[in-house]
XYZ file of C-alpha atoms in Angstrom:
182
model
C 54.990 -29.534 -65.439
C 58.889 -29.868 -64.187
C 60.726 -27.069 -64.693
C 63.540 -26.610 -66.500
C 65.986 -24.989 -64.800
C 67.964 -26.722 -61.895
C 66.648 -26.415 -58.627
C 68.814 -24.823 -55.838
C 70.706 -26.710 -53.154
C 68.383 -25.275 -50.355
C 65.243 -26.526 -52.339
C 66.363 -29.969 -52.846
C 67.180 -30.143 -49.199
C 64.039 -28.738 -48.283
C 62.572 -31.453 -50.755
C 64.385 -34.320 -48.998
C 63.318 -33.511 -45.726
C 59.984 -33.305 -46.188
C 59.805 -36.966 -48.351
C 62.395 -38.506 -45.558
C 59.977 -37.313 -42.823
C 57.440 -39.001 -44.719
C 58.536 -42.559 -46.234
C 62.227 -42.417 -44.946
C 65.112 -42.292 -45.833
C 65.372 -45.886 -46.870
C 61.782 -45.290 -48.910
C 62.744 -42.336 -50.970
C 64.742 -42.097 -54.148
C 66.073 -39.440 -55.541
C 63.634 -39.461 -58.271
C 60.888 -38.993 -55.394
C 62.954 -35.976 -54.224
C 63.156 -34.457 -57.957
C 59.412 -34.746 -58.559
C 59.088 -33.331 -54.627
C 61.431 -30.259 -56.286
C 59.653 -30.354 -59.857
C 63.083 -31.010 -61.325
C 65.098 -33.938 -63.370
C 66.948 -36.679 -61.062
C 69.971 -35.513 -62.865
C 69.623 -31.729 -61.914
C 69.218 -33.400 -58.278
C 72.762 -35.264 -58.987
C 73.992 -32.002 -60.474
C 73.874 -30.335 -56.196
C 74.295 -33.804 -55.008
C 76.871 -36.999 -55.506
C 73.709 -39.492 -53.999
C 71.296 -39.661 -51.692
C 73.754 -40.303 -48.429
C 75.566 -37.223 -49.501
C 71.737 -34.795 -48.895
C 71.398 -36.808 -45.705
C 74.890 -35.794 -44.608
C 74.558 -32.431 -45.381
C 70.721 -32.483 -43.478
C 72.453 -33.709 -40.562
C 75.092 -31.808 -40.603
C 74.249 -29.444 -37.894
C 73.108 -31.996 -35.587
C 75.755 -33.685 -35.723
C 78.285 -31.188 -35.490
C 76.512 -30.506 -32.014
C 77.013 -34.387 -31.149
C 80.553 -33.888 -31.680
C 80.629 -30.893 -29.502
C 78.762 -32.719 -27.023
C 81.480 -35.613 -26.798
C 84.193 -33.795 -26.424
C 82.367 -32.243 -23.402
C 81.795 -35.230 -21.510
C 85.323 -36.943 -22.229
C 86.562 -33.971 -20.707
C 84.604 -34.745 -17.571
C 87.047 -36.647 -15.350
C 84.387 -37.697 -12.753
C 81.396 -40.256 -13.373
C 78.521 -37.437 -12.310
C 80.209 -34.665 -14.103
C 79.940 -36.672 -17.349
C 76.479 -37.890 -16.188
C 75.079 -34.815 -15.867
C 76.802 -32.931 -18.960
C 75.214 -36.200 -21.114
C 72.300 -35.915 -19.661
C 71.697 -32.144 -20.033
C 73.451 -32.045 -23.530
C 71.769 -34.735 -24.956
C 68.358 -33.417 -24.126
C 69.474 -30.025 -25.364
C 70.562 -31.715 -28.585
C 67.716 -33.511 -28.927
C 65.280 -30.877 -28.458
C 67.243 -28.396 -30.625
C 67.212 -31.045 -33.019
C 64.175 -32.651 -32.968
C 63.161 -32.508 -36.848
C 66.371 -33.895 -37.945
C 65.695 -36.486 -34.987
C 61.809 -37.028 -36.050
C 63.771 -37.802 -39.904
C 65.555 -40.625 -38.255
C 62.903 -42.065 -37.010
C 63.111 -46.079 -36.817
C 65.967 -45.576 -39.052
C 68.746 -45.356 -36.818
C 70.152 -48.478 -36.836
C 70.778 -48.844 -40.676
C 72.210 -45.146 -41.023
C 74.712 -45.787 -38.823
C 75.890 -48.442 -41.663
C 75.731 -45.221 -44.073
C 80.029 -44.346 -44.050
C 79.104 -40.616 -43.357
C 77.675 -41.468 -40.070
C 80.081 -44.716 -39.171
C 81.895 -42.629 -36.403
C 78.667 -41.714 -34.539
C 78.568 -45.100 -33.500
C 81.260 -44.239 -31.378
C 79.745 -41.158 -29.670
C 76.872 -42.746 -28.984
C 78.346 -45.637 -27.144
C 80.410 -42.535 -24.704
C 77.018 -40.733 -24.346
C 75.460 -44.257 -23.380
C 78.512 -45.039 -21.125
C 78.246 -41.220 -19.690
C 74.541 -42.041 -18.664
C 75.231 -44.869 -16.938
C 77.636 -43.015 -14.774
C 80.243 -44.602 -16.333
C 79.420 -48.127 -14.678
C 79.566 -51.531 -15.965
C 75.885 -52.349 -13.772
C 73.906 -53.579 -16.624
C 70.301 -51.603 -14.707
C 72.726 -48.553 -15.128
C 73.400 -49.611 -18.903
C 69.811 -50.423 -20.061
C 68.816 -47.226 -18.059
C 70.770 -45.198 -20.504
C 69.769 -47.065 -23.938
C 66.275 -46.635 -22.864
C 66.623 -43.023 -21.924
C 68.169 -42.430 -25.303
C 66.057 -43.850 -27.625
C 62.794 -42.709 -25.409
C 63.863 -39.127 -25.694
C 64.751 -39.202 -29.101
C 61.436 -40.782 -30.050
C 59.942 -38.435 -27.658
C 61.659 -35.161 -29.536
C 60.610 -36.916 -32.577
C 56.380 -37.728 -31.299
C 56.100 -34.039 -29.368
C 56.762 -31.709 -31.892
C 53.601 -29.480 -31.027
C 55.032 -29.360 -27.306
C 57.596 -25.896 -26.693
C 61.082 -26.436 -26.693
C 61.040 -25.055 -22.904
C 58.037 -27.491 -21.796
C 59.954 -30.620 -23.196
C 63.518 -29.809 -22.007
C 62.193 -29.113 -18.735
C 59.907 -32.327 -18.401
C 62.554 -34.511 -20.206
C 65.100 -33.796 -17.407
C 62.880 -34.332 -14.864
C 62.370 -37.970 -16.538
C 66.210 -38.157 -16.445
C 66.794 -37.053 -12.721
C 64.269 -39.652 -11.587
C 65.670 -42.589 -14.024
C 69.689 -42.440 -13.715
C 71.036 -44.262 -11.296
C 73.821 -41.695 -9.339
C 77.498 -43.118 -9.899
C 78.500 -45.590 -7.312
């Protein structure tokens, strides 16, 4: 039986995870999240404009670490410096992050259409450009796509692994795959 009174903001982001981590974000309505909560879709609408805006607010963390992660490597002047402050950021991000991350997954693409998450676009193309030591080399360039999206899937597949295990063995993976700035 659904229960009457409106659900809290925690609980219907609580809700959300768990159904996005399950059919996506793209496969759940907000009606799914409101029967997830035992509530009405409107007392759903009542905490929440839409469904982008309970993403948003999910991600909100992680992506407030992104940010602080860009503005780290632009202020790296040299091509390692930023390397290596991508490198280890990112990984820290990503294991820090990883259930937002395992959310996400396969997803990517078509959030990044979503106008609350238009200007990560942007970062992501510095933390690419970062990896690849700044250089134009396209082995440099597909070195640092795959990297990305193989660590995020990684954070995303490995959740049963410790934080410390999978940072440590992550930039290990990283060491031995970047190509050093030329």
């Amino acid at each position: 039986m659904a229960r009457l009174a409106p659900q809290t903001h925690d609980e219907i982001l609580a809700a959300a995870a768990r159904r996005f981590g399950v059919t996506g974000y793209r496969g759940t309505s907000l009606q799914d999240i409101a029967s997830e909560v035992g509530c009405s879709k409107a007392a759903v609408l009542y905490h929440f404009a839409n469904k982008e805006a309970i993403l948003t607010e999910l991600m909100a963390p992680a992506i407030e670490a992104l940010r602080t992660l860009d503005e780290r490597i632009v202020a790296q002047p040299e091509p390692e410096g930023a390397q290596r402050a991508a490198a280890e950021g990112f990984v820290d991000l990503a294991v820090r992050f990883r259930a937002e991350i395992a959310l996400l997954r396969g997803e990517f693409p078509n959030l990044l259409q979503q106008p609350g998450f238009t200007h990560i676009q942007q970062i992501s193309e510095r933390l690419l450009d970062a990896l690849a030591a700044r250089s134009e080399r396209p082995s440099a360039r597909v070195a640092a796509f795959v990297l990305v999206a193989g660590i995020a899937e990684t954070c995303g597949e490995f959740a049963d692994v410790p934080d410390d295990e999978l940072r440590d063995a992550l930039l290990a993976l990283l060491r031995r795959a970047l190509e050093p700035a030329r």
